[in-house]
CSV table of C-alpha atoms in Angstrom, one decimal:
chain,number,residue,atom,x,y,z
A,1,MET,CA,-37.5,-38.9,35.9
A,2,LEU,CA,-39.1,-39.0,39.1
A,3,GLU,CA,-36.5,-40.1,40.6
A,4,PHE,CA,-34.9,-36.7,40.9
A,5,GLU,CA,-36.1,-34.1,43.4
A,6,PHE,CA,-36.1,-31.6,41.1
A,7,MET,CA,-38.4,-33.2,39.3
A,8,ARG,CA,-41.0,-34.4,41.8
A,9,HIS,CA,-40.8,-30.9,42.8
A,10,ALA,CA,-41.2,-29.7,39.2
A,11,PHE,CA,-44.8,-32.3,39.0
A,12,ALA,CA,-45.4,-31.1,42.4
A,13,GLY,CA,-45.1,-27.4,41.7
A,14,CYS,CA,-47.4,-27.6,38.4
A,15,ALA,CA,-50.0,-29.8,40.1
A,16,LEU,CA,-50.4,-26.5,42.5
A,17,VAL,CA,-50.6,-24.0,39.7
A,18,SER,CA,-53.0,-26.2,37.7
A,19,VAL,CA,-55.3,-26.1,40.7
A,20,ILE,CA,-55.3,-22.5,40.7
A,21,ALA,CA,-55.0,-21.3,36.9
A,22,GLY,CA,-58.1,-23.5,36.0
A,23,PRO,CA,-60.9,-22.1,38.4
A,24,VAL,CA,-59.8,-19.0,38.4
A,25,GLY,CA,-58.7,-18.6,34.8
A,26,TRP,CA,-62.4,-20.0,33.8
A,27,PHE,CA,-63.9,-16.7,35.8
A,28,LEU,CA,-61.4,-14.3,34.0
A,29,MET,CA,-62.3,-15.7,30.8
A,30,LEU,CA,-66.4,-15.7,31.8
A,31,ARG,CA,-65.8,-12.0,33.0
A,32,ARG,CA,-63.7,-11.2,29.4
A,33,GLN,CA,-60.6,-10.1,31.7
A,34,ALA,CA,-58.4,-12.2,29.8
A,35,PHE,CA,-56.0,-8.7,29.4
A,36,ALA,CA,-56.0,-8.4,33.1
A,37,ALA,CA,-54.3,-12.3,33.4
A,38,HIS,CA,-52.0,-11.1,31.0
A,39,ALA,CA,-51.0,-8.3,32.5
A,40,LEU,CA,-51.1,-8.9,36.0
A,41,SER,CA,-48.6,-11.2,35.4
A,42,HIS,CA,-46.5,-9.2,33.3
A,43,ILE,CA,-47.0,-6.3,36.4
A,44,GLY,CA,-45.8,-9.4,38.5
A,45,PHE,CA,-42.4,-10.1,36.5
A,46,SER,CA,-41.8,-5.8,37.6
A,47,GLY,CA,-42.4,-6.5,41.3
A,48,ALA,CA,-39.9,-9.8,41.2
A,49,ALA,CA,-37.5,-7.8,39.8
A,50,GLY,CA,-37.6,-5.2,42.7
A,51,ALA,CA,-37.5,-7.9,45.2
A,52,VAL,CA,-34.4,-9.3,43.4
A,53,TRP,CA,-33.1,-5.7,43.9
A,54,LEU,CA,-33.7,-4.9,47.3
A,55,GLY,CA,-33.1,-9.0,48.4
A,56,PHE,CA,-36.2,-10.5,48.6
A,57,PRO,CA,-37.6,-13.6,47.1
A,58,PRO,CA,-39.0,-13.0,44.0
A,59,LEU,CA,-42.3,-14.6,44.5
A,60,ALA,CA,-43.1,-12.0,47.2
A,61,GLY,CA,-42.4,-9.1,44.8
A,62,MET,CA,-44.5,-10.7,42.6
A,63,ILE,CA,-47.5,-11.0,44.7
A,64,ALA,CA,-47.0,-7.4,45.9
A,65,PHE,CA,-47.3,-5.8,42.8
A,66,SER,CA,-49.2,-8.2,41.2
A,67,LEU,CA,-51.9,-7.3,44.7
A,68,ALA,CA,-51.6,-3.6,44.5
A,69,ALA,CA,-52.3,-3.8,40.2
A,70,GLY,CA,-55.4,-6.1,40.9
A,71,LEU,CA,-56.6,-3.8,43.4
A,72,ALA,CA,-56.6,-0.7,40.9
A,73,ILE,CA,-57.4,-2.7,38.0
A,74,GLY,CA,-60.4,-4.2,40.3
A,75,SER,CA,-61.4,-0.9,41.6
A,76,GLU,CA,-62.2,0.8,37.9
A,77,HIS,CA,-65.4,-2.0,38.5
A,78,GLU,CA,-67.7,-3.3,35.4
A,79,ALA,CA,-70.8,-1.2,35.7
A,80,ASP,CA,-73.1,-1.8,33.4
A,81,ARG,CA,-72.7,1.2,30.7
A,82,GLY,CA,-69.4,1.1,28.8
A,83,ALA,CA,-66.8,0.3,31.2
A,84,PRO,CA,-65.2,-2.3,29.6
A,85,VAL,CA,-63.1,0.3,27.4
A,86,GLN,CA,-62.2,2.2,30.5
A,87,ARG,CA,-61.6,-1.3,32.4
A,88,ASP,CA,-58.8,-2.0,29.8
A,89,GLY,CA,-57.5,1.3,29.7
A,90,THR,CA,-56.3,1.2,33.4
A,91,ILE,CA,-55.3,-1.9,32.4
A,92,GLY,CA,-52.9,-1.3,30.3
A,93,LEU,CA,-51.7,1.9,31.8
A,94,VAL,CA,-51.3,0.4,35.1
A,95,LEU,CA,-49.3,-2.4,32.9
A,96,ALA,CA,-46.9,0.5,31.5
A,97,ALA,CA,-45.9,1.9,34.7
A,98,SER,CA,-45.4,-1.4,35.8
A,99,LEU,CA,-42.9,-2.2,33.1
A,100,GLY,CA,-41.2,1.0,33.6
A,101,LEU,CA,-40.3,0.5,37.0
A,102,GLY,CA,-39.4,-3.1,36.6
A,103,THR,CA,-36.8,-2.3,34.0
A,104,TRP,CA,-35.9,0.4,36.0
A,105,PHE,CA,-35.6,-2.4,39.0
A,106,LEU,CA,-33.9,-4.8,36.0
A,107,HIS,CA,-31.1,-2.0,35.7
A,108,MET,CA,-30.5,-1.3,39.2
A,109,ALA,CA,-30.2,-5.4,40.2
A,110,ASN,CA,-27.0,-6.6,38.6
A,111,GLY,CA,-27.1,-9.6,36.1
A,112,ALA,CA,-29.8,-8.1,35.1
A,113,SER,CA,-30.1,-10.3,32.1
A,114,SER,CA,-30.3,-14.0,33.3
A,115,LEU,CA,-32.4,-12.5,36.4
A,116,ALA,CA,-35.1,-11.2,33.8
A,117,THR,CA,-34.7,-14.3,31.3
A,118,THR,CA,-35.7,-16.5,34.6
A,119,LEU,CA,-38.5,-14.2,35.8
A,120,LEU,CA,-40.0,-14.0,32.0
A,121,PHE,CA,-39.6,-17.7,31.1
A,122,GLY,CA,-40.1,-19.3,34.6
A,123,ASP,CA,-38.0,-22.0,36.2
A,124,VAL,CA,-40.1,-24.4,36.7
A,125,LEU,CA,-37.2,-27.1,37.5
A,126,GLY,CA,-35.7,-24.6,39.9
A,127,ILE,CA,-38.5,-25.2,42.5
A,128,GLY,CA,-37.4,-25.8,46.0
A,129,ARG,CA,-39.1,-26.7,48.8
A,130,ASN,CA,-39.7,-23.4,50.2
A,131,THR,CA,-41.7,-22.0,46.6
A,132,LEU,CA,-43.6,-25.2,46.8
A,133,PHE,CA,-44.8,-24.4,50.4
A,134,SER,CA,-45.7,-20.6,49.3
A,135,LEU,CA,-47.2,-22.2,46.3
A,136,LEU,CA,-49.4,-24.5,48.5
A,137,ALA,CA,-49.7,-21.2,50.9
A,138,VAL,CA,-51.3,-19.0,47.8
A,139,ALA,CA,-53.1,-21.9,46.5
A,140,ILE,CA,-55.4,-22.4,49.5
A,141,VAL,CA,-55.9,-18.7,50.0
A,142,CYS,CA,-57.2,-18.5,46.0
A,143,LEU,CA,-59.4,-21.5,46.1
A,144,SER,CA,-60.7,-20.3,49.8
A,145,GLY,CA,-61.2,-17.1,48.2
A,146,LEU,CA,-62.8,-17.8,45.5
A,147,GLY,CA,-65.3,-20.3,47.4
A,148,VAL,CA,-66.3,-17.3,49.5
A,149,LEU,CA,-67.1,-15.3,46.3
A,150,CYS,CA,-68.3,-18.2,43.8
A,151,ARG,CA,-72.2,-17.4,44.0
A,152,PRO,CA,-71.9,-13.2,43.8
A,153,LEU,CA,-69.1,-13.1,40.9
A,154,LEU,CA,-70.9,-16.0,39.0
A,155,PHE,CA,-74.4,-14.3,39.5
A,156,SER,CA,-72.6,-10.8,38.8
A,157,SER,CA,-70.7,-11.9,35.8
A,158,LEU,CA,-73.5,-14.0,33.8
A,159,ALA,CA,-75.9,-11.0,34.5
A,160,PRO,CA,-74.6,-8.0,35.5
A,161,GLN,CA,-77.7,-5.6,35.6
A,162,VAL,CA,-79.6,-8.3,36.9
A,163,ALA,CA,-77.2,-9.4,40.0
A,164,GLN,CA,-77.2,-5.4,41.0
A,165,ALA,CA,-81.1,-4.8,40.9
A,166,LYS,CA,-81.0,-8.2,43.4
A,167,GLY,CA,-78.5,-6.4,45.7
A,168,VAL,CA,-75.4,-8.4,44.9
A,169,PRO,CA,-72.3,-6.1,45.9
A,170,VAL,CA,-70.7,-6.3,42.4
A,171,LYS,CA,-67.6,-4.2,43.6
A,172,ILE,CA,-66.6,-5.9,46.5
A,173,ALA,CA,-66.7,-9.2,44.2
A,174,ALA,CA,-64.9,-7.5,41.5
A,175,LEU,CA,-62.2,-6.5,43.8
A,176,GLY,CA,-62.1,-9.8,45.7
A,177,PHE,CA,-61.6,-11.6,42.4
A,178,MET,CA,-58.8,-9.0,40.9
A,179,ALA,CA,-57.2,-9.9,44.3
A,180,VAL,CA,-57.2,-13.6,44.0
A,181,CYS,CA,-56.4,-12.9,40.5
A,182,ALA,CA,-53.2,-11.0,41.3
A,183,LEU,CA,-52.1,-14.1,43.5
A,184,ALA,CA,-53.2,-16.9,40.8
A,185,CYS,CA,-50.8,-14.8,38.2
A,186,SER,CA,-47.5,-14.6,40.6
A,187,ALA,CA,-48.0,-18.0,41.1
A,188,CYS,CA,-48.9,-19.5,37.4
A,189,ALA,CA,-45.8,-17.1,36.8
A,190,GLU,CA,-43.3,-19.0,39.1
A,191,VAL,CA,-44.0,-21.7,36.9
A,192,ALA,CA,-44.5,-20.6,33.3
A,193,GLY,CA,-42.8,-17.3,33.4
A,194,ALA,CA,-44.4,-13.5,33.5
A,195,LEU,CA,-44.6,-14.0,29.4
A,196,LEU,CA,-46.8,-17.4,29.6
A,197,ALA,CA,-48.1,-17.6,32.4
A,198,PHE,CA,-51.3,-16.2,31.2
A,199,SER,CA,-51.1,-19.6,28.4
A,200,LEU,CA,-52.2,-21.6,31.8
A,201,MET,CA,-54.7,-19.3,33.0
A,202,ILE,CA,-56.0,-18.6,30.1
A,203,GLY,CA,-55.7,-21.6,27.3
A,204,PRO,CA,-57.6,-24.5,29.6
A,205,PRO,CA,-60.6,-21.9,30.7
A,206,ALA,CA,-61.2,-20.7,27.1
A,207,THR,CA,-60.9,-24.4,25.5
A,208,ALA,CA,-63.7,-25.2,28.2
A,209,LEU,CA,-65.7,-22.3,27.5
A,210,ARG,CA,-65.5,-23.5,24.0
A,211,LEU,CA,-67.1,-26.4,24.7
A,212,ASN,CA,-70.4,-24.7,25.8
A,213,LEU,CA,-69.7,-26.2,29.6
A,214,GLY,CA,-72.2,-24.8,32.4
A,215,PRO,CA,-69.7,-23.7,35.6
A,216,LEU,CA,-68.8,-27.0,37.5
A,217,ALA,CA,-67.8,-28.9,34.3
A,218,GLY,CA,-66.1,-26.1,33.2
A,219,VAL,CA,-63.8,-25.2,36.0
A,220,THR,CA,-63.2,-28.9,36.5
A,221,VAL,CA,-62.3,-29.2,32.8
A,222,SER,CA,-60.6,-25.9,33.0
A,223,THR,CA,-58.1,-27.5,36.2
A,224,LEU,CA,-57.7,-31.2,34.5
A,225,LEU,CA,-56.6,-29.4,31.1
A,226,ALA,CA,-54.4,-26.8,33.2
A,227,LEU,CA,-53.0,-30.0,34.8
A,228,PHE,CA,-52.8,-32.0,31.6
A,229,LEU,CA,-51.1,-29.1,29.8
A,230,SER,CA,-48.4,-28.4,32.8
A,231,TRP,CA,-47.6,-32.3,33.3
A,232,GLY,CA,-47.0,-32.5,29.4
A,233,GLY,CA,-44.6,-29.9,29.6
A,234,LEU,CA,-42.7,-31.1,31.7
A,235,ILE,CA,-42.8,-34.7,30.3
A,236,LEU,CA,-42.1,-33.3,26.9
A,237,SER,CA,-39.4,-31.1,28.4
A,238,TRP,CA,-37.7,-34.0,29.5
A,239,GLU,CA,-38.3,-35.7,26.2
A,240,THR,CA,-37.0,-33.1,23.9
A,241,ASP,CA,-34.7,-30.5,26.2
A,242,ALA,CA,-37.0,-28.0,25.1
A,243,PRO,CA,-37.8,-25.4,27.8
A,244,VAL,CA,-41.5,-26.2,29.3
A,245,PRO,CA,-43.0,-22.8,28.5
A,246,LEU,CA,-43.0,-23.6,25.3
A,247,TRP,CA,-44.9,-27.3,25.4
A,248,ILE,CA,-47.5,-25.3,27.4
A,249,GLY,CA,-48.2,-22.3,25.1
A,250,LEU,CA,-48.5,-24.5,22.4
A,251,GLY,CA,-50.5,-26.8,24.0
A,252,ALA,CA,-52.7,-24.0,25.2
A,253,ALA,CA,-53.2,-23.0,21.5
A,254,LEU,CA,-53.5,-26.8,20.3
A,255,LEU,CA,-56.2,-27.2,23.0
A,256,TYR,CA,-58.2,-24.1,22.2
A,257,GLY,CA,-58.2,-25.1,18.0
A,258,GLY,CA,-59.0,-28.7,18.8
A,259,ALA,CA,-62.2,-27.8,20.7
A,260,GLY,CA,-63.1,-25.3,18.5
A,261,LEU,CA,-62.9,-28.3,15.3
A,262,TRP,CA,-64.8,-30.7,18.2
A,263,VAL,CA,-67.9,-28.1,18.2
A,264,ARG,CA,-67.9,-27.7,14.8
A,265,PHE,CA,-68.1,-31.4,14.1
A,266,ARG,CA,-70.7,-31.2,16.8
A,267,ASN,CA,-72.9,-28.9,15.1
A,268,LEU,CA,-72.5,-30.4,11.8
A,269,SER,CA,-73.5,-34.0,13.0
A,270,VAL,CA,-76.8,-32.7,15.4
A,271,ARG,CA,-77.8,-30.6,12.1
A,272,THR,CA,-77.4,-33.5,10.0
A,273,THR,CA,-79.1,-35.4,12.5
A,274,SER,CA,-82.1,-33.0,12.7
A,275,SER,CA,-82.4,-32.7,8.9
A,276,ILE,CA,-82.5,-36.7,7.8
A,277,ARG,CA,-85.2,-37.1,11.1
A,278,ALA,CA,-87.5,-34.2,9.1
A,279,GLN,CA,-87.2,-36.0,6.1
B,1,MET,CA,-100.2,-10.1,54.1
B,2,HIS,CA,-100.9,-9.1,50.5
B,3,LEU,CA,-98.8,-6.0,49.7
B,4,ARG,CA,-100.9,-3.7,47.9
B,5,THR,CA,-99.2,-2.9,44.1
B,6,ASP,CA,-98.2,0.4,44.0
B,7,LEU,CA,-95.5,3.0,43.1
B,8,ARG,CA,-95.5,6.6,44.3
B,9,LEU,CA,-93.1,9.5,43.7
B,10,GLU,CA,-92.7,12.3,45.8
B,11,ASN,CA,-91.7,15.7,44.2
B,12,VAL,CA,-88.7,13.8,42.6
B,13,THR,CA,-85.7,14.6,40.5
B,14,LEU,CA,-83.9,12.6,38.5
B,15,SER,CA,-80.8,13.2,35.9
B,16,ALA,CA,-78.9,11.1,33.7
B,17,GLY,CA,-75.6,12.8,33.2
B,18,SER,CA,-76.5,16.1,31.9
B,19,SER,CA,-80.0,15.5,30.8
B,20,VAL,CA,-83.1,15.6,33.4
B,21,VAL,CA,-84.9,12.9,33.5
B,22,LEU,CA,-87.7,13.5,36.3
B,23,LYS,CA,-88.4,17.1,37.9
B,24,GLY,CA,-89.8,17.4,40.5
B,25,VAL,CA,-92.7,14.8,39.8
B,26,SER,CA,-95.5,13.5,42.4
B,27,LEU,CA,-97.5,10.6,41.5
B,28,GLN,CA,-99.1,7.7,42.8
B,29,THR,CA,-100.4,4.6,40.6
B,30,SER,CA,-101.0,1.1,40.9
B,31,LEU,CA,-99.1,-1.0,39.1
B,32,ALA,CA,-101.7,-3.8,39.1
B,33,GLY,CA,-101.6,-6.0,35.6
B,34,ILE,CA,-99.4,-4.5,32.4
B,35,THR,CA,-98.2,-1.0,32.9
B,36,LEU,CA,-96.3,0.1,29.7
B,37,LEU,CA,-93.6,3.0,30.8
B,38,SER,CA,-93.3,4.8,26.9
B,39,GLY,CA,-91.7,7.4,26.0
B,40,ARG,CA,-89.0,8.8,23.2
B,41,ASN,CA,-85.6,7.8,22.6
B,42,GLY,CA,-83.4,9.4,25.6
B,43,THR,CA,-86.0,10.7,27.5
B,44,GLY,CA,-84.5,8.4,30.2
B,45,LYS,CA,-87.1,5.3,30.5
B,46,THR,CA,-83.9,3.1,32.0
B,47,THR,CA,-82.7,5.8,34.2
B,48,LEU,CA,-86.5,5.7,35.7
B,49,LEU,CA,-86.5,1.8,35.9
B,50,ARG,CA,-82.8,1.9,37.4
B,51,ALA,CA,-84.2,4.6,39.9
B,52,LEU,CA,-87.2,2.5,40.6
B,53,LEU,CA,-85.2,-0.6,41.6
B,54,GLY,CA,-82.8,1.5,43.8
B,55,LEU,CA,-79.6,1.4,41.0
B,56,ASP,CA,-79.7,5.2,40.4
B,57,LYS,CA,-80.5,7.9,43.3
B,58,PRO,CA,-82.7,10.9,42.6
B,59,SER,CA,-80.7,14.3,43.7
B,60,HIS,CA,-84.2,15.1,45.4
B,61,GLY,CA,-87.3,13.5,46.7
B,62,SER,CA,-88.2,10.3,47.3
B,63,ILE,CA,-89.4,6.5,45.5
B,64,PHE,CA,-91.6,4.5,47.3
B,65,LEU,CA,-92.5,0.9,45.9
B,66,ARG,CA,-95.2,-0.6,47.8
B,67,ASN,CA,-94.5,2.2,50.9
B,68,ALA,CA,-91.6,1.2,51.1
B,69,VAL,CA,-87.9,2.9,49.5
B,70,PRO,CA,-86.6,0.7,46.5
B,71,GLU,CA,-83.5,-1.1,48.6
B,72,ASP,CA,-86.2,-2.7,51.1
B,73,ILE,CA,-88.1,-4.5,48.4
B,74,ARG,CA,-85.8,-5.9,46.2
B,75,LYS,CA,-86.9,-9.7,47.0
B,76,ASP,CA,-90.2,-8.4,45.7
B,77,VAL,CA,-89.1,-6.9,42.2
B,78,GLY,CA,-87.7,-9.1,38.9
B,79,TYR,CA,-85.9,-6.9,36.5
B,80,MET,CA,-84.7,-8.1,32.9
B,81,PRO,CA,-82.5,-5.4,31.3
B,82,GLN,CA,-82.2,-5.1,27.9
B,83,SER,CA,-79.4,-7.0,27.0
B,84,ILE,CA,-79.0,-10.4,28.8
B,85,GLY,CA,-76.1,-12.6,28.8
B,86,ASP,CA,-73.9,-10.7,26.6
B,87,ALA,CA,-71.0,-11.4,28.8
B,88,ALA,CA,-71.5,-15.6,29.0
B,89,LEU,CA,-73.1,-16.4,25.6
B,90,ALA,CA,-71.1,-19.7,25.4
B,91,ILE,CA,-72.7,-20.9,28.7
B,92,PRO,CA,-76.1,-23.1,28.9
B,93,ALA,CA,-79.1,-21.1,29.2
B,94,PHE,CA,-80.3,-23.4,32.2
B,95,SER,CA,-76.7,-21.8,33.8
B,96,HIS,CA,-77.4,-18.8,33.4
B,97,VAL,CA,-81.0,-19.1,35.4
B,98,LEU,CA,-79.5,-21.7,38.2
B,99,ASN,CA,-76.8,-19.7,38.8
B,100,ALA,CA,-79.2,-16.4,39.6
B,101,VAL,CA,-81.0,-18.6,42.4
B,102,GLY,CA,-79.2,-17.8,45.5
B,103,GLY,CA,-76.9,-15.7,43.6
B,104,ALA,CA,-76.7,-13.0,46.1
B,105,CYS,CA,-75.3,-15.1,48.8
B,106,TRP,CA,-71.4,-15.7,49.8
B,107,GLY,CA,-69.9,-18.9,49.8
B,108,LEU,CA,-69.8,-22.2,48.4
B,109,PRO,CA,-73.7,-23.3,46.2
B,110,PHE,CA,-75.0,-25.8,48.5
B,111,HIS,CA,-79.1,-26.6,48.4
B,112,TRP,CA,-78.3,-27.8,45.2
B,113,ARG,CA,-81.7,-29.6,44.6
B,114,ALA,CA,-83.3,-26.6,46.2
B,115,ARG,CA,-81.7,-24.3,43.3
B,116,ARG,CA,-82.4,-26.8,41.0
B,117,ARG,CA,-86.3,-27.3,41.8
B,118,GLU,CA,-86.1,-23.3,41.4
B,119,ALA,CA,-84.6,-23.1,38.1
B,120,GLU,CA,-86.9,-25.5,36.5
B,121,ARG,CA,-89.9,-23.6,38.0
B,122,VAL,CA,-89.1,-20.6,36.7
B,123,LEU,CA,-88.3,-21.7,33.1
B,124,LYS,CA,-92.0,-23.9,33.2
B,125,LEU,CA,-93.5,-20.8,34.0
B,126,THR,CA,-91.6,-19.1,31.0
B,127,GLY,CA,-92.1,-22.1,28.3
B,128,ALA,CA,-88.0,-22.0,28.0
B,129,ARG,CA,-87.6,-25.8,29.3
B,130,VAL,CA,-87.0,-27.0,26.6
B,131,PHE,CA,-84.2,-24.7,25.1
B,132,ALA,CA,-82.7,-23.9,28.3
B,133,HIS,CA,-79.4,-26.7,27.5
B,134,ARG,CA,-78.3,-24.7,24.8
B,135,PRO,CA,-75.7,-22.1,25.2
B,136,LEU,CA,-77.6,-18.4,25.9
B,137,GLY,CA,-75.6,-17.5,22.1
B,138,ALA,CA,-77.5,-20.4,20.5
B,139,LEU,CA,-80.7,-19.2,21.0
B,140,SER,CA,-83.1,-16.9,19.2
B,141,GLY,CA,-84.0,-12.9,20.2
B,142,GLY,CA,-87.5,-14.6,21.6
B,143,GLU,CA,-85.5,-17.4,23.6
B,144,ARG,CA,-83.7,-15.5,25.1
B,145,GLN,CA,-86.3,-12.8,26.2
B,146,ARG,CA,-87.8,-15.8,28.1
B,147,ILE,CA,-84.3,-17.0,29.5
B,148,GLY,CA,-84.6,-13.5,30.9
B,149,LEU,CA,-87.7,-13.6,32.4
B,150,ALA,CA,-87.3,-16.8,34.0
B,151,GLN,CA,-84.2,-15.1,35.9
B,152,ALA,CA,-86.2,-12.2,36.6
B,153,LEU,CA,-88.9,-14.9,38.1
B,154,ILE,CA,-86.6,-16.2,40.5
B,155,GLY,CA,-88.3,-15.8,44.1
B,156,ALA,CA,-91.8,-15.2,42.8
B,157,PRO,CA,-91.4,-11.2,42.7
B,158,GLU,CA,-94.6,-9.2,43.2
B,159,LEU,CA,-93.9,-6.8,40.8
B,160,LEU,CA,-91.5,-7.1,37.3
B,161,PHE,CA,-89.4,-4.5,35.4
B,162,LEU,CA,-88.9,-5.0,32.2
B,163,ASP,CA,-86.7,-3.2,30.1
B,164,GLU,CA,-87.6,-3.4,26.2
B,165,PRO,CA,-88.7,-6.6,26.1
B,166,LEU,CA,-90.3,-6.5,22.9
B,167,ALA,CA,-87.0,-5.0,21.1
B,168,GLY,CA,-85.0,-6.8,18.3
B,169,LEU,CA,-88.3,-9.4,18.1
B,170,ASP,CA,-90.5,-10.0,15.2
B,171,HIS,CA,-93.8,-9.5,15.1
B,172,GLY,CA,-94.7,-13.5,16.1
B,173,ALA,CA,-92.4,-13.1,19.1
B,174,GLN,CA,-93.4,-9.8,20.4
B,175,ASN,CA,-96.9,-11.9,20.8
B,176,GLU,CA,-95.5,-14.7,22.5
B,177,ILE,CA,-93.8,-12.4,24.9
B,178,ILE,CA,-97.0,-10.3,25.2
B,179,SER,CA,-98.9,-13.2,25.5
B,180,LEU,CA,-96.9,-14.7,28.4
B,181,LEU,CA,-96.6,-11.7,30.0
B,182,CYS,CA,-100.4,-11.4,30.3
B,183,GLU,CA,-100.5,-14.9,31.4
B,184,LEU,CA,-98.0,-14.0,34.2
B,185,SER,CA,-100.2,-11.2,35.2
B,186,ARG,CA,-103.2,-12.9,35.1
B,187,ASN,CA,-102.2,-16.0,36.6
B,188,LEU,CA,-99.4,-15.2,39.1
B,189,GLY,CA,-101.1,-11.8,40.3
B,190,ILE,CA,-97.6,-10.1,39.2
B,191,GLY,CA,-97.5,-6.6,38.0
B,192,VAL,CA,-95.7,-5.9,35.0
B,193,LEU,CA,-94.4,-2.3,34.5
B,194,MET,CA,-92.2,-2.2,31.0
B,195,THR,CA,-90.7,0.3,28.5
B,196,SER,CA,-91.7,-0.4,25.3
B,197,HIS,CA,-91.5,1.6,21.5
B,198,GLU,CA,-94.4,-1.1,20.5
B,199,THR,CA,-97.4,0.7,21.7
B,200,SER,CA,-99.5,-0.5,19.2
B,201,SER,CA,-98.7,-4.3,19.7
B,202,LEU,CA,-99.6,-3.4,23.4
B,203,LYS,CA,-102.6,-0.8,23.4
B,204,ASP,CA,-105.4,-3.7,24.0
B,205,VAL,CA,-103.3,-5.8,27.0
B,206,VAL,CA,-101.9,-2.4,29.1
B,207,SER,CA,-103.9,-1.6,32.4
B,208,ARG,CA,-102.1,2.1,32.1
B,209,THR,CA,-99.9,4.3,30.4
B,210,LEU,CA,-97.2,6.2,32.4
B,211,LEU,CA,-95.8,8.9,29.6
B,212,LEU,CA,-92.4,10.2,30.2
B,213,GLU,CA,-91.7,13.1,28.5
B,214,GLY,CA,-89.5,16.6,29.2
B,215,GLY,CA,-89.1,15.6,32.7
B,216,HIS,CA,-92.6,14.9,33.4
B,217,LEU,CA,-93.9,11.6,34.2
B,218,ARG,CA,-98.2,11.6,33.6
B,219,ALA,CA,-100.4,8.6,34.1
B,220,ARG,CA,-103.0,7.2,31.4
B,221,ILE,CA,-105.3,4.5,32.1
């Protein structure tokens, strides 16, 4: 299958997106912001629809909309008392407003139904050279941003109140991270589509967290699983003619379920070993 | 130079939402040994602790810790909130401590060995090394408090502010934490300021009590 240029592009695109989705998604899950990932990819869909209507590349519209929404969501930062409900409310309302705009953009753009399908479900097999370069740029920006933010972000995610007490700029870290998330969601939506972008952002990191891995191991496993899912999805799609997002979505759910079974089995065997030793 | 353990409030008025925590309070006290900040539910003990950490600002007056404003003395103050690590129970407890070492700095976490040494030092101090490899969510209440204390001890602070460190613990676990705090205070010379409702368990070990009531703060030795 690699003799076809579009497949080589697809594999390269999936690799770039996985390298972004693994680490960014791990932090998202750690901070309990899965809803933000879901919302940002949908918000990106509206931006892409607007960009098509105005004659710009869809990825540019996706990034612009997601970035603006990410900053709005990040500004409702997680203080130490009672913020999650308020934060989810903000995300929901930003999502609702942008989806409204998105439907209007689609209405204004001709050929709305085919465009909507492409934006919602992705077109990984249609990734061109220019899109690859855009994805590479997004990957570099995201990973550099995460590299700069990682320590205060990790500290404020694991122990928000202690981090505040030690003078960590919690709000700046939260805002910067949401900007990185917005870029990452746009990149993932380019491959998996707006509807399933968050399966790459959430599935592998949720699996890594379920395995009780520390940050370094968690980010590494999350990235490798994202690569496994996206490349596996491509190969299965080639073999079965079913769309790639189907395999990515199903694979993410299966991985998460498998991790749960593994943890149960491990705990059971630890308990059994302990009771044998006690006897 | 060894700094004097000292808390000074100058005509401080502090509010939490619509309720007044402190109303024009002036007070000067040592924080050597163990100091209990006592008061009924809702009197604002946590808000006062947060103000002493520089996280909440008084609407009037000034707070000084060792003759400095709280923001300037953060590295000398360790803090343990009431709930520890609710956000990330799946992560090993060791990671919670390790990532608090140098957690306020930007950029990738280099100096891996030095960070690890510091994490192991504080875990040893709190007797938490044996279970630190387990996920935080798999630890008992007392074990979690030891992890929280280890986080607070990073950087060898001279003052420890603890928000309800005995809450939700059974009698045995409470006694273990109290013994640990006495040990830290005695061996390392750390001044401990803690809020708690368990005044009876603490009566033999506290050096003084700060009673917060009706917007007033009174020291009792």
